[in-house]
Each structure stands twice: as C-alpha cells, then as structure tokens.
Coordinates of C-alpha atoms (C1' of nucleotides) in Angstrom, one line a residue:
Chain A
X1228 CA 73.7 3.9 102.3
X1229 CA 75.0 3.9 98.4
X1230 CA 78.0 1.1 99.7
X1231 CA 76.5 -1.2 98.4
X1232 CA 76.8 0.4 94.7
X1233 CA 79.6 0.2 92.5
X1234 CA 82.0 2.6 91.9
X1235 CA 79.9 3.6 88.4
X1236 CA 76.7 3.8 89.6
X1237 CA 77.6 5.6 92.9
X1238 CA 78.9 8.4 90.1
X1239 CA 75.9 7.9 88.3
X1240 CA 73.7 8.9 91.4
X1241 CA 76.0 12.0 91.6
X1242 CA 75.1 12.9 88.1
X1243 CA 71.4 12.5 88.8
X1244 CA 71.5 14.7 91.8
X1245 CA 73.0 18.0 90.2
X1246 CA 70.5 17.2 87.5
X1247 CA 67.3 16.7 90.1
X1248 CA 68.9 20.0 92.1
X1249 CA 69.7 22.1 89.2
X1250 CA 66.7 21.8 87.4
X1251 CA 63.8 19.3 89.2
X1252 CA 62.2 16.4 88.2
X1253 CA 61.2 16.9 85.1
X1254 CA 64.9 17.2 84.0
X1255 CA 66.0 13.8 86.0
X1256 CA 65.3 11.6 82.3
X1257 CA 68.0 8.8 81.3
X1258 CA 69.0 10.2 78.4
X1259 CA 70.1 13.8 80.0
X1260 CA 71.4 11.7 82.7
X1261 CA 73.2 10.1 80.2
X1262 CA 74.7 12.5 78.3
X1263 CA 75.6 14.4 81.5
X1264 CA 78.2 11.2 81.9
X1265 CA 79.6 11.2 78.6
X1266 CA 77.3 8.3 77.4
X1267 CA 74.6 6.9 75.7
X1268 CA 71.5 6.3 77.7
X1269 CA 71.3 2.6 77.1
X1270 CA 74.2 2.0 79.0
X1271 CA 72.9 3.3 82.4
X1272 CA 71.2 -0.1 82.6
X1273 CA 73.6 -1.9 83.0
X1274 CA 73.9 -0.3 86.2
X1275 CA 70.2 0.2 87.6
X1276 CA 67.2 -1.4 86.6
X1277 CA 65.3 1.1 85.8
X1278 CA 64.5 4.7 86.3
X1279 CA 63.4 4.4 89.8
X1280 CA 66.1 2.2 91.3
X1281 CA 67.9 5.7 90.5
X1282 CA 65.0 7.8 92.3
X1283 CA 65.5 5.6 95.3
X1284 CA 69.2 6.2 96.0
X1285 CA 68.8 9.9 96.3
X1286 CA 65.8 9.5 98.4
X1287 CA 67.8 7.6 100.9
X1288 CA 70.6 10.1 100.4
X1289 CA 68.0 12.8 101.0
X1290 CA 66.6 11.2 104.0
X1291 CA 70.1 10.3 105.2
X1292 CA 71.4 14.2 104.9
X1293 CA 67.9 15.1 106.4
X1294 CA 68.1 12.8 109.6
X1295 CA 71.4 13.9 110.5
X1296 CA 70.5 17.8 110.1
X1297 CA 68.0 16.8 113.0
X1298 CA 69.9 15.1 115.2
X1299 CA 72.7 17.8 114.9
X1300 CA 69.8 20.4 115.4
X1301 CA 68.5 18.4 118.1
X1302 CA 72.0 18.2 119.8
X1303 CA 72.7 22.0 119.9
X1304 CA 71.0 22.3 122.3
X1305 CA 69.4 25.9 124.0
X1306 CA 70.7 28.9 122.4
X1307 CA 70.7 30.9 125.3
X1308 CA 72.4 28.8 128.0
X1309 CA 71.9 29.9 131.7
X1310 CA 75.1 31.5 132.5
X1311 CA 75.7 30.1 135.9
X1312 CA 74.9 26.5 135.6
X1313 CA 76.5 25.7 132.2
X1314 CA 80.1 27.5 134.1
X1315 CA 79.6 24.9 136.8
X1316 CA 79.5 22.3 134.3
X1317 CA 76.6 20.7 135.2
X1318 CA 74.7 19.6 132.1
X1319 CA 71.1 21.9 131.6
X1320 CA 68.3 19.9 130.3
X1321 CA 67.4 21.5 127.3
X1322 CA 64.2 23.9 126.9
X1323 CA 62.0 21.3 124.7
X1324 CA 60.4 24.7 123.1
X1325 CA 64.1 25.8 121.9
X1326 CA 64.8 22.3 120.6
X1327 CA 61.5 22.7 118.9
X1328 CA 63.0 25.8 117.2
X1329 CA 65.7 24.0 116.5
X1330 CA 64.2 21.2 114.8
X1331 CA 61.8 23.3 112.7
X1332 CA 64.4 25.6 111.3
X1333 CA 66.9 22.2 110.6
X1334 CA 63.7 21.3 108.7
X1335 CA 63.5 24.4 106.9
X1336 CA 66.7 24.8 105.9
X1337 CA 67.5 21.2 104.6
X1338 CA 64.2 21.6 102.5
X1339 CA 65.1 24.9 101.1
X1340 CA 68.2 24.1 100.3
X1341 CA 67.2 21.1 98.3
X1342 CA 63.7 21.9 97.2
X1343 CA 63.7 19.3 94.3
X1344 CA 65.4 16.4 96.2
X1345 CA 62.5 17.7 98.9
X1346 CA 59.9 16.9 96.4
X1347 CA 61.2 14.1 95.2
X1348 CA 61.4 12.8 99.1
X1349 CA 58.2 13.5 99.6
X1350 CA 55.8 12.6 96.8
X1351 CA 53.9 9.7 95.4
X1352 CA 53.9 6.6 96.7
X1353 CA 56.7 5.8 99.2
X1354 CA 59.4 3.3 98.3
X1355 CA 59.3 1.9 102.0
X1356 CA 60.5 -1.3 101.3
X1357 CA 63.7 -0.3 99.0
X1358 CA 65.5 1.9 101.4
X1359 CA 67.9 1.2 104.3
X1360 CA 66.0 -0.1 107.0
X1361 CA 65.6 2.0 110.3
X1362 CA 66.4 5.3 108.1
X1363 CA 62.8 6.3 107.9
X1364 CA 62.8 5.8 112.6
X1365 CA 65.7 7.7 112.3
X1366 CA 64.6 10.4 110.1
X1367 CA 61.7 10.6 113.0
X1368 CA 62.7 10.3 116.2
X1369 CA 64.5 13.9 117.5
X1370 CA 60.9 14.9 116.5
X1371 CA 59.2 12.3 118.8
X1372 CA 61.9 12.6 121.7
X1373 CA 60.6 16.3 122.2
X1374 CA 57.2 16.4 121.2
X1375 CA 56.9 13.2 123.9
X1376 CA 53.9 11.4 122.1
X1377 CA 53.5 10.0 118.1
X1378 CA 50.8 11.8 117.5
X1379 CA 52.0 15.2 118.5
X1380 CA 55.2 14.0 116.7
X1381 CA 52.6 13.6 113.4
X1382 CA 50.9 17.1 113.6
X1383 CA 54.0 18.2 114.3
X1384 CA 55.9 16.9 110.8
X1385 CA 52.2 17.2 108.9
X1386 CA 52.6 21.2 109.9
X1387 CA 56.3 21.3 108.7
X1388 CA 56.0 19.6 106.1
X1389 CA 52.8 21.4 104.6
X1390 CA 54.7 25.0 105.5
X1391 CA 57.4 23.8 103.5
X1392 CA 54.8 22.4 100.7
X1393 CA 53.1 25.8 100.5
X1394 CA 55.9 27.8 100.8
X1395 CA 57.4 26.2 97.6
X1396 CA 54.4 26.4 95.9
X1397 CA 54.0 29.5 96.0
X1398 CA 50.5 29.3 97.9
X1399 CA 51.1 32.1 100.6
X1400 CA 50.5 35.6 99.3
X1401 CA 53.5 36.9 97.8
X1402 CA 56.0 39.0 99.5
X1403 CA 54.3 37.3 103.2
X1404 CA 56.7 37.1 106.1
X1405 CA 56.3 33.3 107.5
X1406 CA 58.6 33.4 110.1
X1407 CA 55.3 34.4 112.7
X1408 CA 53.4 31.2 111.1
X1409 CA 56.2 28.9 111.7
X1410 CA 56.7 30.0 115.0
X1411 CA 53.2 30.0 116.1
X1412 CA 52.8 26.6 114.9
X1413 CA 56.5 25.1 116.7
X1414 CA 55.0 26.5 120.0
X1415 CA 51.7 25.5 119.6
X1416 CA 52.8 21.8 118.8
X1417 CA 55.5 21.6 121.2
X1418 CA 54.0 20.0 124.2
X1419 CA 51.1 19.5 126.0
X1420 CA 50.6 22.3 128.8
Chain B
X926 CA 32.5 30.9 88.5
X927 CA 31.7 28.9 85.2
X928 CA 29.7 31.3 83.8
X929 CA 31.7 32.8 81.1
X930 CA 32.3 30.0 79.5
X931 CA 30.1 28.4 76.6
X932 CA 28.2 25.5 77.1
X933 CA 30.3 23.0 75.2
X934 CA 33.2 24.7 77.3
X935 CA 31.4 23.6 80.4
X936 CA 31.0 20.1 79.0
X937 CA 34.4 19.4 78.4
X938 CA 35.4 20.9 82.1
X939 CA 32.8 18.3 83.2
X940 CA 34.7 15.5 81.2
X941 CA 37.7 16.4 82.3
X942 CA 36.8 16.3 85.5
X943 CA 35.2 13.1 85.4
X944 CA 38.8 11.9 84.0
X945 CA 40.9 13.6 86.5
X946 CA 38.8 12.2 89.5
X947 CA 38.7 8.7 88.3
X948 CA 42.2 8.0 86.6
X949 CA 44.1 11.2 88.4
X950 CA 46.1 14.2 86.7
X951 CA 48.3 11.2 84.4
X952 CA 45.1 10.4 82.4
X953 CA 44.0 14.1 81.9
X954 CA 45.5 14.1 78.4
X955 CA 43.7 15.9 75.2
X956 CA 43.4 13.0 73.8
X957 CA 41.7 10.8 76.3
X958 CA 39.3 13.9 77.2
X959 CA 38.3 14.1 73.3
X960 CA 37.8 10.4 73.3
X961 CA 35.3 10.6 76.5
X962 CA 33.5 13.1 74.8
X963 CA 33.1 11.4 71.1
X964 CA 35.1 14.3 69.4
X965 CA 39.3 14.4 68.6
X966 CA 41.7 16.2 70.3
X967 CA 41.9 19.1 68.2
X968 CA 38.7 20.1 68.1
X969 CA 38.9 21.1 72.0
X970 CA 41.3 23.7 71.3
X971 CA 38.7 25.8 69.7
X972 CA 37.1 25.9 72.8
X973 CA 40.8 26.6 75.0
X974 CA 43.8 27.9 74.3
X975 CA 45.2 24.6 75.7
X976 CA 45.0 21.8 78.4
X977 CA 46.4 24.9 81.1
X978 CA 43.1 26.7 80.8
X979 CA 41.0 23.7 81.3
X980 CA 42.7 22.7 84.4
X981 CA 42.6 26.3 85.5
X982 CA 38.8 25.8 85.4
X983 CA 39.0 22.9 87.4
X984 CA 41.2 24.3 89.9
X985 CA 38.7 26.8 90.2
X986 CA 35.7 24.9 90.9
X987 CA 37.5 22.8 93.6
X988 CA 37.9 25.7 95.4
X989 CA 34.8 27.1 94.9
X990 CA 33.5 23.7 96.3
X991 CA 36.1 24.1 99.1
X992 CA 35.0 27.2 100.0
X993 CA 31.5 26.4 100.2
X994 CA 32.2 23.2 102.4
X995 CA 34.1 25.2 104.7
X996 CA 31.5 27.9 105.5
X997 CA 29.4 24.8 105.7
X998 CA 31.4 23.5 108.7
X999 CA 31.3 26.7 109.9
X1000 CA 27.4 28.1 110.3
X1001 CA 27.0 24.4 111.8
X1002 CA 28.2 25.9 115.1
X1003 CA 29.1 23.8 117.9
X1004 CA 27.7 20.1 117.8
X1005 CA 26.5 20.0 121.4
X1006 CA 24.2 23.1 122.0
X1007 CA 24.0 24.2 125.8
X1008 CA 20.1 23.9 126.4
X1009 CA 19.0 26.6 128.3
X1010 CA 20.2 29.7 126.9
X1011 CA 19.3 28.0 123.4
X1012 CA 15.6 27.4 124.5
X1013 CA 15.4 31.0 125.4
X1014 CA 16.1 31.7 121.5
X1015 CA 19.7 33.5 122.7
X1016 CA 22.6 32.9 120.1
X1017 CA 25.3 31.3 121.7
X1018 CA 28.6 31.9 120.2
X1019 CA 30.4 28.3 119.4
X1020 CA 33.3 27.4 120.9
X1021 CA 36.0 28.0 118.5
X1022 CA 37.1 24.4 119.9
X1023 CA 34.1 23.1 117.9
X1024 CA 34.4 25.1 114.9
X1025 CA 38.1 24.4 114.4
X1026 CA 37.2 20.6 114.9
X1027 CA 34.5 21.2 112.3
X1028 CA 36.2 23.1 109.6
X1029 CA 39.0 20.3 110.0
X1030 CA 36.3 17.3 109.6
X1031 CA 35.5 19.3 106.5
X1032 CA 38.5 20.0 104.5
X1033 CA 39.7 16.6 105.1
X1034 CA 36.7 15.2 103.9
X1035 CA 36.8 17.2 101.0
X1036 CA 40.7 16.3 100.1
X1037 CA 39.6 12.8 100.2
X1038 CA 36.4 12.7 98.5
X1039 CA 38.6 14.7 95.9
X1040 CA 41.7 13.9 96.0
X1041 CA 42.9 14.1 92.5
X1042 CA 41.1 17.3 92.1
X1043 CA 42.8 18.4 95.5
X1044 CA 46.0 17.4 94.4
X1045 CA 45.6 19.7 91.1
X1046 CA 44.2 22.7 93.2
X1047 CA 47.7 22.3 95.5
X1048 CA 50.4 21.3 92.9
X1049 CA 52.6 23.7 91.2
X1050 CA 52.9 27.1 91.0
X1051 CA 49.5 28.9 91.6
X1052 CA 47.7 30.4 89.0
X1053 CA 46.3 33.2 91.0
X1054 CA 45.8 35.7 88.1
X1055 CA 43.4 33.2 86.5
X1056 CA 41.2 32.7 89.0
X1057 CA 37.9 34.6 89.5
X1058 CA 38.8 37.4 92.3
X1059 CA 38.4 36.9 95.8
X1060 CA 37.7 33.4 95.8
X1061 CA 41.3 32.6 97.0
X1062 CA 40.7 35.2 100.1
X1063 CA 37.0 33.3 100.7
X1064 CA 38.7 30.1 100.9
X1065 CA 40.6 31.1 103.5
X1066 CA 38.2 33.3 105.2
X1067 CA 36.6 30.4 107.5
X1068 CA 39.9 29.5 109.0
X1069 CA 41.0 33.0 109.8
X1070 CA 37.6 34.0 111.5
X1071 CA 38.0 30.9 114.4
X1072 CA 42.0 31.4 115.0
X1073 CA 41.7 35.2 115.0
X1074 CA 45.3 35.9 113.5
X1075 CA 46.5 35.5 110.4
X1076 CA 50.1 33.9 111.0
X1077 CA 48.1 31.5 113.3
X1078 CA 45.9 30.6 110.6
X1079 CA 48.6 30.4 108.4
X1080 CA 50.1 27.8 110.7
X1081 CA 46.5 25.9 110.8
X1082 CA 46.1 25.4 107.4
X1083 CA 49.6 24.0 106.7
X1084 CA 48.9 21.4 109.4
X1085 CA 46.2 20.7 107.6
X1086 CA 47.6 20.5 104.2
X1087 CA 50.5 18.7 105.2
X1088 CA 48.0 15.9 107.4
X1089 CA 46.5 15.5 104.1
X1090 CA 49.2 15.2 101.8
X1091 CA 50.6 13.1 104.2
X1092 CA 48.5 10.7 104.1
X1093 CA 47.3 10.6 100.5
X1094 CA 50.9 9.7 99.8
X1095 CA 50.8 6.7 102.1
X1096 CA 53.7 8.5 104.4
X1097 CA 52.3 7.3 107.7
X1098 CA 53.2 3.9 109.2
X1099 CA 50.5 1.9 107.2
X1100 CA 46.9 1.4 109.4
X1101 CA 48.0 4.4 111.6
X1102 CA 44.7 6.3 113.0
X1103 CA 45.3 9.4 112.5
X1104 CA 42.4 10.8 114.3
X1105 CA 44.1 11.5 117.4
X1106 CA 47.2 13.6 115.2
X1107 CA 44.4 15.6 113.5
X1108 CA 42.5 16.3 116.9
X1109 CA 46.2 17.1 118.9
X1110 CA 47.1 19.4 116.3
X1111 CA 43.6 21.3 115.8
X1112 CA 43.2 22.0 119.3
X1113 CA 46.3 23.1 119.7
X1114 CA 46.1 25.7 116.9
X1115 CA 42.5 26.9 117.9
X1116 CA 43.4 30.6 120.0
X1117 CA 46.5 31.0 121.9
X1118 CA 45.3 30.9 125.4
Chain C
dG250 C1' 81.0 -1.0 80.2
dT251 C1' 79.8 1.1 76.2
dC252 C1' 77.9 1.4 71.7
dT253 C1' 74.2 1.6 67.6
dA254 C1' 69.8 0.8 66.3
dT255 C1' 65.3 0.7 67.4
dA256 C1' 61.0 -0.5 69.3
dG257 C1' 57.0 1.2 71.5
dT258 C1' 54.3 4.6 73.6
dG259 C1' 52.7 8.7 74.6
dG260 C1' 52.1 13.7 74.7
dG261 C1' 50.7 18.9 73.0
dA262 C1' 49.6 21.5 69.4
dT263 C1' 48.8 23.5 64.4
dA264 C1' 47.0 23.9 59.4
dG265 C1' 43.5 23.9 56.6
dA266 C1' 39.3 21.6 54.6
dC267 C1' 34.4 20.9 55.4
Chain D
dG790 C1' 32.4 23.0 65.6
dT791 C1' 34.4 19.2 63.8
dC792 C1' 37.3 16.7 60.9
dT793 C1' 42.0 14.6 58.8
dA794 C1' 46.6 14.8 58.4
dT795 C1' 50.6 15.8 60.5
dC796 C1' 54.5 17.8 63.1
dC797 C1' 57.5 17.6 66.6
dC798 C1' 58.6 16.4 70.7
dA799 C1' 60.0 13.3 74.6
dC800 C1' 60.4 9.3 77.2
dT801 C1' 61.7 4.3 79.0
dA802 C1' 63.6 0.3 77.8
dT803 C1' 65.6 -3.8 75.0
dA804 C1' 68.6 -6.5 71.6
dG805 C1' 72.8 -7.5 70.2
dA806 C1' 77.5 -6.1 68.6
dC807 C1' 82.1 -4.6 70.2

DNA sequence: GTCTATAGTGGGATAGAC
DNA sequence: GTCTATCCCACTATAGAC
C-alpha cells in the first residue's frame, strides 16, 4: 500500500500517525508534522501535495491493518471446538454465530486501539477513488461471507460501527457495561432463522 | 427548553441554526452568525459565554425535536389496523414489528431532514450536564418501550446511528437502497423471540 | 531536500467607550 | 446592547534561494 512512496514520505506518514494516534485530528497540522521531522513545514511538499494526500495514506493503512484483523478473526475459527471431530482431523465448519463473535470483537478492538485513525477512517466524505483498489471489498467481505446477504452485511457494519461511534463519544451512560448490547446485536444480525 | 433564555438569546440560537443547517458546523463561526444578524461578533458574547453555549442550545433543541418525532412514530401505532376488534372500539396493542419500523422511519427522517443539526447533537463528547434534565432519558424512552431491554435497545439505536452516519458520509457503494439494510436490521432487533 | 520569508485566510475572544 | 479596536492564535500553501 505506501510502496509506491519514497523512502521520505513513507517516514513522513509514520510521523503523522504517532501524531493522529497520540493526540487526534486536531493535532495532525503540517507544521507539527513538520517539526516532529526535524523540519520546516514547507518542505513536506515536496513530498505530498497537500494535507490530504497525507490523510489518505493512513486511511489505507488503517483499512489495510483493519481488513487483515478480520480475516484473521474470521479464520480462528470456533472457540470451543467439538472435541471428537477436530481429533479425527476432519475439518468442522465453523458456527457462523461464533465467527460473528469473532468478527465483532476484531472490530472492537482494532477501533479501540486506534480511536483517532478510527475517526479519521470513518468520517467526511470518502476518498474512494485515491486508495488501493479492492481494499475497501476486502475490508468487507469476512462480514458478508457470514452474514450470507449485503444487506445483512450493512446492518451488520452500520450496528458496529455506530457502537463503536457512541462508545467513543461518550454517548452511553457512564460507567454502562456494553458487552450485553454488542452481543445482543451480533446474534440478532447474524443470520436469518 | 428555551425558556430561560432572553429573547435576543433565542434570536441568535435561531440564526445560528439557520447557519448550521444550511452551510453545516464549518460556517457556524461568531462572526458569520453576527453578520446574519446585522450586529459584530462581539456583541454576542454578552448574550453567551461563548460559541460552546450556543451550540449547547442547539443540541438541545434537536433533541427535543427528536424526542417529540419519536413519540410521534410511536402513538401512530401499527399502520394496518385489524378491523374487527377496532370497530368494537377495543385497543389493540401494535405489533412491536410496526412500531420498531415506525420509530426507524422516524429518526431517519429526522437525521436527514437535519443532518447538520444531527451531526452536532452526535459529535464529540456529550455535554450532558448542560442539558435540561431528563430529556436525554425521554429521547431514548420510545426505543426502550418496543425492545423491552435496555442492552437490546442499546443495540437498536447504534444500528440506527451507525445506518445514518453511514450513509450521510457517502460510505455505501454509491446508489445503494438501503431500505432493505434498514428493514433486515430493524426486525431483527424488535424482541428476541 | 531543505531552507527563509511570507502571503492569505480564518478563527475565538477581550477591553473599554458609547 | 452595541460599537471600535485589537490581540493572539492557528492553519495551508507558495516562491525562490541554497
């Protein structure tokens, strides 16, 4: 994904990204970039454009990390194997409600991990047409492989991603346990009975 | 909900509200507010402390408004009325099917016939301890009556907020309906069954 | 690839007179 | 309740020298 840059600017991405994590958007300007890297903010265009050719690299990096969370969620597997079976080798088809489970704590996690490169991935307009292509179907698909349809697959990210929205925010009472609600809603939107 | 403040207070809410819903939360400046209302900036902050406090006010009407639109959905009752027992002047109770579909139709319609005001209301940290009592709780009221529990309707509302978010940002495959995601993930968070 | 210098724009907010 | 004058801040971005 950031082959394509040079040496210089793929360090000047990494600059930007402890400054988005560390301390959010707000922070991400050219001239603390800047003076992160030893220099003056002028110079950072002679690598990028402008502001948002930066913003662009770590949301593909974002949605790069994020996809592959996923899939390796996705891969796992059941946590509780049946016993027999799994000794006679013969491969189990996974419980689509436990990859669910998976999937929504991968989720989870990635975006609590990185709460401002999760905002940054997921606000205003999106820059469709400036990432990798394929990264955004790739991002997607362990959610449409067990949810079986694209719309499930959309109430099922629109319900993930709004838990994580409202969870950052602050919206749910404070001191509220959301484990139940996440798990309520991962059943709910697993599959059609 | 307005009430304690002065009338020239309540004008410059309006004008800022005007602002915000036409040229969204960018344009909300001091400056362009005194400007729409023949004055200069300084003279508003004799009527607030600063530009925090008038978007406080605005965040509090949208959710007033929400509020209202929501127990709106909800006395509608179910849309097809079963004739008999309706001629006989019996109260049927509605489906919560119907309600749930209802109180969606609503707070969708609001976030778009709003949605720089809706955006405001669901941004940033939440100023709870500004807002007039209870109207956070009768927000959420409607929601919690139809799904019973509140972890499920925890779970509903995040759909919700992330179907709308979702889509104001432009994060679905462009001229995607999303009618059916809506209606897949409402029913399936009604009641458990 | 970096620098200096600087343009251009915009913002929130205060002091003190009227 | 409004004004003028003003402060101080911050940002993106460009031109041109080294």
């Amino acid at each position: 994904m950031a082959d394509r840059l040079s040496p210089r600017a793929r360090q000047i991405v990494a600059a930007a990204r402890e400054l988005l994590e560390k301390d959010g958007a707000d922070a991400l300007t050219m001239r603390r970039l800047a003076d992160r890297l030893g220099i003056r903010a002028p110079s950072l265009y002679k690598h990028f454009p402008d502001k948002a050719a930066v913003e662009v690299e770590l949301i593909a990096e974002g949605m790069e990390e994020l996809a592959r969370a996923l899939e390796a969620a996705e891969a796992t597997g059941p946590a509780k194997a049946t016993g027999p079976a799994e000794a006679a080798g013969r491969v189990e088809a996974a419980d689509p409600a436990d990859v669910m489970a998976g999937l929504g704590a991968a989720y989870r996690a990635y975006a609590f991990a990185h709460p401002h490169l999760y905002r940054l991935m997921s606000a205003g307009p999106f820059p469709r047409d400036l990432l990798p292509p394929g990264l955004e179907d790739r991002t997607a698909m362990p959610l449409v492989r067990v949810v079986g349809d694209p719309d499930r697959a959309r109430a099922a990210w629109a319900f993930a991603h709004g838990m994580v929205m409202l969870e950052l925010d602050g919206r749910f009472p404070p001191g509220a346990d959301l484990g139940p609600a996440w798990r309520v809603g991962l059943t709910a939107l697993v599959r059609p009975v």
